[in-house]
Short mmCIF file of C-alpha atoms in Angstrom, two decimals:
data_model
loop_
_atom_site.label_atom_id
_atom_site.label_comp_id
_atom_site.label_asym_id
_atom_site.label_seq_id
_atom_site.Cartn_x
_atom_site.Cartn_y
_atom_site.Cartn_z
CA MET A 1 -26.67 4.47 11.59
CA SER A 2 -25.51 2.42 8.91
CA ALA A 3 -23.88 -1.12 8.88
CA LEU A 4 -20.21 -2.13 9.68
CA LYS A 5 -18.42 -2.50 5.92
CA ARG A 6 -17.62 -6.17 5.73
CA LEU A 7 -13.47 -5.93 4.96
CA ALA A 8 -11.39 -8.60 3.71
CA ILE A 9 -8.48 -8.99 6.28
CA SER A 10 -5.52 -11.33 3.97
CA VAL A 11 -2.90 -12.57 7.07
CA GLY A 12 0.32 -11.67 5.07
CA ASP A 13 3.65 -13.70 6.16
CA LEU A 14 3.13 -15.79 8.90
CA ASN A 15 6.91 -15.45 10.33
CA GLY A 16 6.04 -11.80 10.26
CA VAL A 17 4.83 -9.17 12.54
CA GLY A 18 0.98 -9.19 10.55
CA PHE A 19 -0.45 -11.69 12.42
CA GLU A 20 0.27 -9.85 15.76
CA ILE A 21 -1.29 -7.14 14.89
CA ILE A 22 -4.36 -8.30 13.86
CA LEU A 23 -5.17 -9.82 16.97
CA LYS A 24 -4.18 -7.29 18.84
CA ALA A 25 -5.80 -5.03 17.86
CA HIS A 26 -8.80 -6.83 16.72
CA ASN A 27 -10.54 -5.67 19.72
CA THR A 28 -10.85 -1.76 18.24
CA ILE A 29 -10.93 -3.14 14.58
CA LYS A 30 -14.50 -4.72 15.27
CA GLN A 31 -15.21 -1.18 16.39
CA LEU A 32 -14.57 -0.40 12.75
CA CYS A 33 -15.89 -2.80 10.41
CA VAL A 34 -16.56 -6.65 10.51
CA PRO A 35 -13.11 -8.03 9.74
CA LEU A 36 -13.10 -11.30 8.19
CA TYR A 37 -9.60 -13.24 8.78
CA CYS A 38 -8.44 -15.26 5.75
CA ILE A 39 -6.71 -17.81 7.75
CA SER A 40 -7.69 -21.63 9.07
CA TYR A 41 -8.25 -21.78 12.56
CA THR A 42 -5.37 -24.57 12.44
CA MET A 43 -2.36 -21.55 11.08
CA ALA A 44 -4.12 -19.19 13.20
CA HIS A 45 -4.21 -21.44 16.70
CA GLN A 46 -0.04 -22.02 15.68
CA ALA A 47 0.10 -18.06 15.66
CA ALA A 48 -1.69 -17.23 18.55
CA ASN A 49 -0.09 -19.76 20.95
CA LEU A 50 3.43 -18.57 19.06
CA LEU A 51 2.54 -14.92 20.89
CA HIS A 52 1.17 -16.96 24.04
CA THR A 53 -2.74 -15.53 23.75
CA GLN A 54 -6.23 -17.60 21.91
CA ILE A 55 -8.30 -16.20 19.94
CA PRO A 56 -11.35 -14.10 20.38
CA ASN A 57 -14.69 -16.25 20.79
CA ASP A 58 -15.49 -13.20 17.58
CA PHE A 59 -12.70 -13.51 15.50
CA HIS A 60 -15.00 -14.59 11.99
CA ILE A 61 -12.17 -16.50 9.65
CA PHE A 62 -12.93 -17.41 6.11
CA ASN A 63 -10.77 -21.02 5.78
CA VAL A 64 -7.99 -20.62 3.84
CA SER A 65 -5.54 -24.26 3.37
CA GLY A 66 -2.35 -24.77 4.15
CA GLU A 67 0.00 -26.40 6.54
CA PHE A 68 3.40 -25.16 8.54
CA VAL A 69 5.74 -24.65 10.90
CA ILE A 70 5.75 -20.71 11.44
CA GLU A 71 9.49 -20.18 12.33
CA ALA A 72 9.38 -16.78 13.78
CA GLY A 73 11.71 -14.08 11.03
CA LYS A 74 12.22 -16.67 8.57
CA VAL A 75 12.63 -15.81 5.25
CA SER A 76 10.65 -19.89 3.36
CA ALA A 77 9.11 -20.88 0.05
CA GLN A 78 5.74 -21.99 2.91
CA SER A 79 4.99 -19.14 4.57
CA GLY A 80 4.92 -16.68 1.20
CA GLN A 81 2.65 -19.68 -0.52
CA TYR A 82 -0.24 -18.90 2.37
CA SER A 83 0.61 -15.39 2.30
CA TYR A 84 0.01 -14.95 -1.14
CA ASP A 85 -3.22 -17.94 -0.58
CA SER A 86 -4.55 -15.49 1.63
CA PHE A 87 -4.18 -12.47 -0.22
CA ILE A 88 -6.11 -14.05 -2.87
CA ALA A 89 -8.79 -15.31 -1.07
CA ALA A 90 -9.43 -11.76 -0.40
CA VAL A 91 -9.54 -10.14 -3.49
CA GLU A 92 -12.05 -13.35 -3.90
CA LEU A 93 -14.22 -12.27 -2.15
CA ALA A 94 -13.99 -8.24 -2.22
CA LYS A 95 -14.32 -9.69 -6.70
CA ASN A 96 -17.90 -11.30 -5.38
CA ASN A 97 -18.95 -8.41 -3.50
CA HIS A 98 -18.99 -11.10 0.14
CA VAL A 99 -17.17 -7.70 1.60
CA ASP A 100 -16.69 -4.56 0.99
CA GLY A 101 -12.59 -4.25 0.72
CA ILE A 102 -9.81 -5.54 1.80
CA VAL A 103 -7.17 -4.68 3.65
CA THR A 104 -3.70 -6.65 3.26
CA LEU A 105 -0.96 -7.20 6.48
CA PRO A 106 2.74 -7.62 4.63
CA ILE A 107 4.36 -10.10 2.74
CA HIS A 108 8.17 -11.12 1.73
CA LYS A 109 9.14 -10.59 -1.67
CA GLU A 110 11.36 -12.97 -1.08
CA ALA A 111 9.04 -15.17 0.22
CA TRP A 112 6.66 -14.96 -2.68
CA MET A 113 9.46 -15.80 -4.85
CA MET A 114 10.96 -18.73 -3.93
CA ALA A 115 7.38 -19.86 -3.80
CA GLY A 116 7.17 -19.77 -7.45
CA ILE A 117 4.73 -16.67 -7.27
CA ASN A 118 5.87 -14.27 -10.33
CA TYR A 119 4.82 -11.05 -8.52
CA VAL A 120 7.02 -8.66 -7.21
CA GLY A 121 4.17 -7.65 -5.09
CA HIS A 122 0.18 -7.14 -3.86
CA THR A 123 0.20 -3.68 -6.53
CA ASP A 124 1.80 -5.77 -8.79
CA ALA A 125 -0.45 -8.75 -9.01
CA LEU A 126 -4.02 -6.82 -8.51
CA ARG A 127 -2.44 -5.48 -12.00
CA ASP A 128 -2.70 -8.14 -13.44
CA ILE A 129 -5.52 -10.33 -11.84
CA PHE A 130 -7.46 -6.41 -12.95
CA LYS A 131 -6.01 -5.87 -15.74
CA SER A 132 -5.49 -2.06 -15.07
CA ASP A 133 -2.37 -0.11 -13.62
CA ALA A 134 -3.37 0.42 -10.63
CA ILE A 135 -1.27 3.12 -8.68
CA MET A 136 0.58 2.88 -5.16
CA MET A 137 0.11 5.16 -2.96
CA LEU A 138 1.24 5.93 0.29
CA GLY A 139 1.57 8.59 3.80
CA CYS A 140 -1.00 9.81 5.63
CA GLU A 141 -3.10 12.39 5.89
CA LYS A 142 -0.48 14.78 6.33
CA LEU A 143 1.22 13.44 3.24
CA TYR A 144 0.45 10.80 0.98
CA VAL A 145 3.10 10.56 -2.02
CA ALA A 146 1.88 8.28 -5.87
CA LEU A 147 4.99 5.91 -7.27
CA TYR A 148 5.61 6.81 -10.41
CA THR A 149 7.67 3.75 -10.90
CA GLU A 150 8.11 0.92 -8.16
CA HIS A 151 9.61 -2.01 -7.73
CA ILE A 152 12.17 -2.18 -10.68
CA PRO A 153 16.25 -0.92 -10.15
CA LEU A 154 17.34 2.74 -9.89
CA ARG A 155 19.39 1.77 -13.12
CA GLU A 156 16.19 1.21 -15.13
CA VAL A 157 13.98 4.45 -13.67
CA ALA A 158 15.63 7.01 -16.25
CA SER A 159 14.73 4.87 -19.44
CA HIS A 160 10.62 4.80 -17.74
CA ILE A 161 10.58 8.64 -17.77
CA ALA A 162 8.30 9.25 -20.40
CA SER A 163 5.79 11.69 -21.01
CA ALA A 164 3.24 9.08 -23.16
CA THR A 165 3.35 7.08 -19.92
CA LEU A 166 3.39 9.67 -17.06
CA LEU A 167 0.02 12.22 -19.16
CA PRO A 168 -2.30 8.68 -18.37
CA PHE A 169 -0.19 8.23 -14.74
CA LEU A 170 -0.55 11.41 -13.61
CA LEU A 171 -4.19 11.86 -15.33
CA LYS A 172 -5.43 9.03 -13.00
CA LEU A 173 -3.81 9.87 -10.17
CA TYR A 174 -6.38 13.03 -9.87
CA GLN A 175 -9.39 11.63 -10.91
CA THR A 176 -8.49 9.05 -8.34
CA THR A 177 -8.05 11.34 -5.44
CA ALA A 178 -10.17 14.90 -7.07
CA HIS A 179 -6.40 16.74 -4.41
CA GLU A 180 -5.23 19.71 -5.53
CA PRO A 181 -2.56 20.88 -5.62
CA ILE A 182 -0.14 18.22 -7.12
CA ALA A 183 3.52 18.10 -6.75
CA VAL A 184 5.94 16.66 -9.31
CA LEU A 185 9.56 15.64 -8.65
CA GLY A 186 12.51 16.08 -10.76
CA LEU A 187 13.96 12.90 -11.04
CA ASN A 188 17.17 14.64 -10.87
CA PRO A 189 19.28 16.45 -7.99
CA HIS A 190 18.05 19.84 -8.70
CA ALA A 191 15.62 18.46 -11.37
CA GLY A 192 18.24 18.25 -13.53
CA ASP A 193 19.52 22.50 -13.65
CA HIS A 194 17.94 22.82 -17.06
CA GLY A 195 19.83 20.32 -18.99
CA VAL A 196 22.77 20.86 -16.68
CA LEU A 197 22.51 17.23 -14.70
CA GLY A 198 20.31 15.31 -16.59
CA ASP A 199 17.47 16.28 -19.40
CA GLU A 200 14.42 13.41 -18.39
CA GLU A 201 12.90 16.56 -16.49
CA ARG A 202 12.10 17.57 -20.44
CA PHE A 203 9.36 14.91 -20.34
CA ILE A 204 7.88 15.42 -17.13
CA GLU A 205 7.17 19.15 -17.54
CA ILE A 206 5.35 17.65 -20.88
CA ALA A 207 3.27 15.75 -19.62
CA ILE A 208 2.46 17.61 -16.74
CA ASN A 209 1.75 20.86 -18.96
CA GLN A 210 -0.25 18.23 -20.49
CA ALA A 211 -1.93 16.87 -17.90
CA ASN A 212 -3.19 20.69 -16.24
CA GLN A 213 -4.35 20.54 -20.39
CA THR A 214 -6.37 17.96 -20.39
CA ILE A 215 -8.17 18.37 -17.56
CA GLY A 216 -8.80 22.43 -17.71
CA LYS A 217 -6.74 23.86 -14.67
CA GLU A 218 -3.40 23.93 -12.72
CA ILE A 219 -3.84 20.57 -10.24
CA PHE A 220 -0.08 19.73 -11.58
CA VAL A 221 2.98 21.62 -10.13
CA GLY A 222 6.69 20.60 -11.42
CA PRO A 223 9.77 19.46 -11.31
CA ILE A 224 10.13 20.49 -8.39
CA VAL A 225 12.91 19.81 -7.25
CA PRO A 226 13.92 16.94 -5.08
CA ASP A 227 15.64 17.79 -2.01
CA ILE A 228 13.15 20.58 -0.96
CA ALA A 229 10.60 18.59 -1.01
CA PHE A 230 9.35 16.84 1.77
CA THR A 231 10.85 20.08 3.73
CA PRO A 232 8.46 21.71 6.53
CA ARG A 233 7.14 24.61 4.31
CA PHE A 234 7.31 22.94 1.20
CA ARG A 235 4.88 20.66 3.32
CA GLU A 236 2.27 22.95 4.68
CA ARG A 237 1.74 24.11 0.58
CA TYR A 238 1.54 20.26 -0.88
CA SER A 239 -0.20 17.91 0.48
CA MET A 240 0.26 15.11 -2.19
CA ILE A 241 3.36 14.41 -4.10
CA ALA A 242 4.15 12.62 -7.32
CA ALA A 243 7.49 10.76 -6.96
CA MET A 244 10.03 10.20 -10.67
CA TYR A 245 10.73 6.06 -8.38
CA HIS A 246 10.64 4.30 -4.69
CA ASP A 247 13.22 5.74 -2.26
CA GLN A 248 12.65 9.32 -3.37
CA GLY A 249 9.91 9.68 -2.06
CA LEU A 250 9.32 7.28 0.48
CA ALA A 251 12.50 7.03 2.98
CA PRO A 252 11.18 10.44 3.03
CA LEU A 253 8.00 9.53 3.54
CA LYS A 254 8.86 6.84 6.30
CA ALA A 255 11.23 9.14 7.47
CA LEU A 256 8.37 11.62 8.62
CA TYR A 257 5.42 9.64 8.79
CA PHE A 258 6.65 5.70 9.48
CA ASP A 259 3.76 4.57 12.24
CA GLU A 260 0.99 6.16 10.48
CA GLY A 261 1.60 6.33 6.96
CA ILE A 262 -0.87 3.62 4.55
CA ASN A 263 -0.69 2.11 1.65
CA ILE A 264 -3.37 2.39 -1.46
CA SER A 265 -4.00 1.04 -4.78
CA LEU A 266 -6.05 3.86 -6.42
CA GLY A 267 -7.59 2.61 -10.20
CA LEU A 268 -9.31 -0.56 -9.39
CA PRO A 269 -12.60 -2.15 -9.05
CA ILE A 270 -12.20 -2.45 -5.36
CA ILE A 271 -11.34 -0.96 -2.47
CA ARG A 272 -7.68 -1.76 -1.63
CA THR A 273 -5.94 -0.69 1.50
CA SER A 274 -2.58 -1.98 3.26
CA VAL A 275 0.04 -1.09 6.08
CA ASP A 276 2.83 0.63 4.94
CA HIS A 277 5.72 -1.60 6.98
CA GLY A 278 6.61 -4.39 6.28
CA THR A 279 7.07 -8.42 7.65
CA ALA A 280 9.95 -6.99 10.74
CA PHE A 281 11.62 -10.59 10.79
CA ASP A 282 13.49 -8.97 13.49
CA ILE A 283 11.18 -8.55 16.14
CA ALA A 284 8.33 -11.21 14.73
CA TYR A 285 6.63 -12.94 17.98
CA GLN A 286 7.99 -9.81 20.54
CA ASN A 287 5.01 -8.59 21.06
CA LYS A 288 6.94 -5.35 20.16
CA ALA A 289 4.57 -3.94 16.49
CA SER A 290 2.90 -1.06 16.51
CA LEU A 291 -1.11 -0.96 15.70
CA LEU A 292 -1.18 2.52 14.19
CA SER A 293 -0.97 1.72 10.78
CA TYR A 294 -3.03 -1.08 10.77
CA LYS A 295 -5.58 1.04 12.58
CA ASN A 296 -5.42 3.77 9.83
CA ALA A 297 -5.58 1.10 6.99
CA VAL A 298 -8.37 0.22 8.58
CA THR A 299 -9.79 3.02 8.68
CA ALA A 300 -9.15 4.13 5.02
CA ALA A 301 -10.65 1.21 3.84
CA VAL A 302 -13.93 2.01 5.64
CA GLY A 303 -13.96 5.46 4.61
CA PHE A 304 -13.51 4.44 0.95
CA THR A 305 -16.43 2.42 1.19
CA SER A 306 -18.36 4.11 2.84
CA THR A 307 -17.52 7.08 -0.46
CA ASP A 308 -18.39 5.24 -2.58
CA ARG A 309 -21.54 4.29 -1.94
CA GLY A 310 -22.83 7.72 -0.94
CA GLU A 311 -22.78 8.26 3.13
CA SER A 312 -20.31 10.15 4.66
#
């Protein structure tokens, strides 16, 4: 039996539910991997006190400097900065091969902005750090959704639909997942109805055809009418969907599999998975947070590292 993988865990926004999830899941997670939590003892004990519990004796910490008063449910620059510092610490551990991968707890985008951090989220930062066009994919074994555009205003999505940029996205999605078939959604209602409701689908169709020709077989199918793509009958045929924009893919995905879904960054030189939910400020430090997404994210990270190294 091979040794347990080492994973760096970034703690997310400490004003949210992340650290509650970490503590409650610790006894389970340590059976799956050797977790290294990126936080200081001072901040860890402060968070534990708010949860009326203690830090376990086998809770291994990689120190992240900085100190502030945790305020449950509050958006603050201090909590935003600390969550970013914890994340960067985890990334550096992975870059230097001190851990086999990283798992991230949720950050708050406004808190990052208040802290002067010029990224809209983890994936955006990872792209810049590794100079790689990482793909954001979310979901679970029943259904995964990859996002062509992510955190941009809805009014800008149509201008991003171009064959020249969609083609490499599709090719990388297949190269990093080896999944087939993959359904590609149209942008417009009824996938444009042959130009009646918009013509962006012609660019999507060109990219699909070019991707299939490049690969040498029919991997991608579409453009698919978006309002049927998440129905039970369709999901029986396609367990991976490429969505054109954030809410097109994630609103139905989370309606179906919110608690169990995870976030995976594809196309990076490190393994990174994450929970598929936010900071949940409304229930922070109330012992109400679900652990399922975090457990699934850790399980996936362990699975990716084992696969990469030729293990079972």
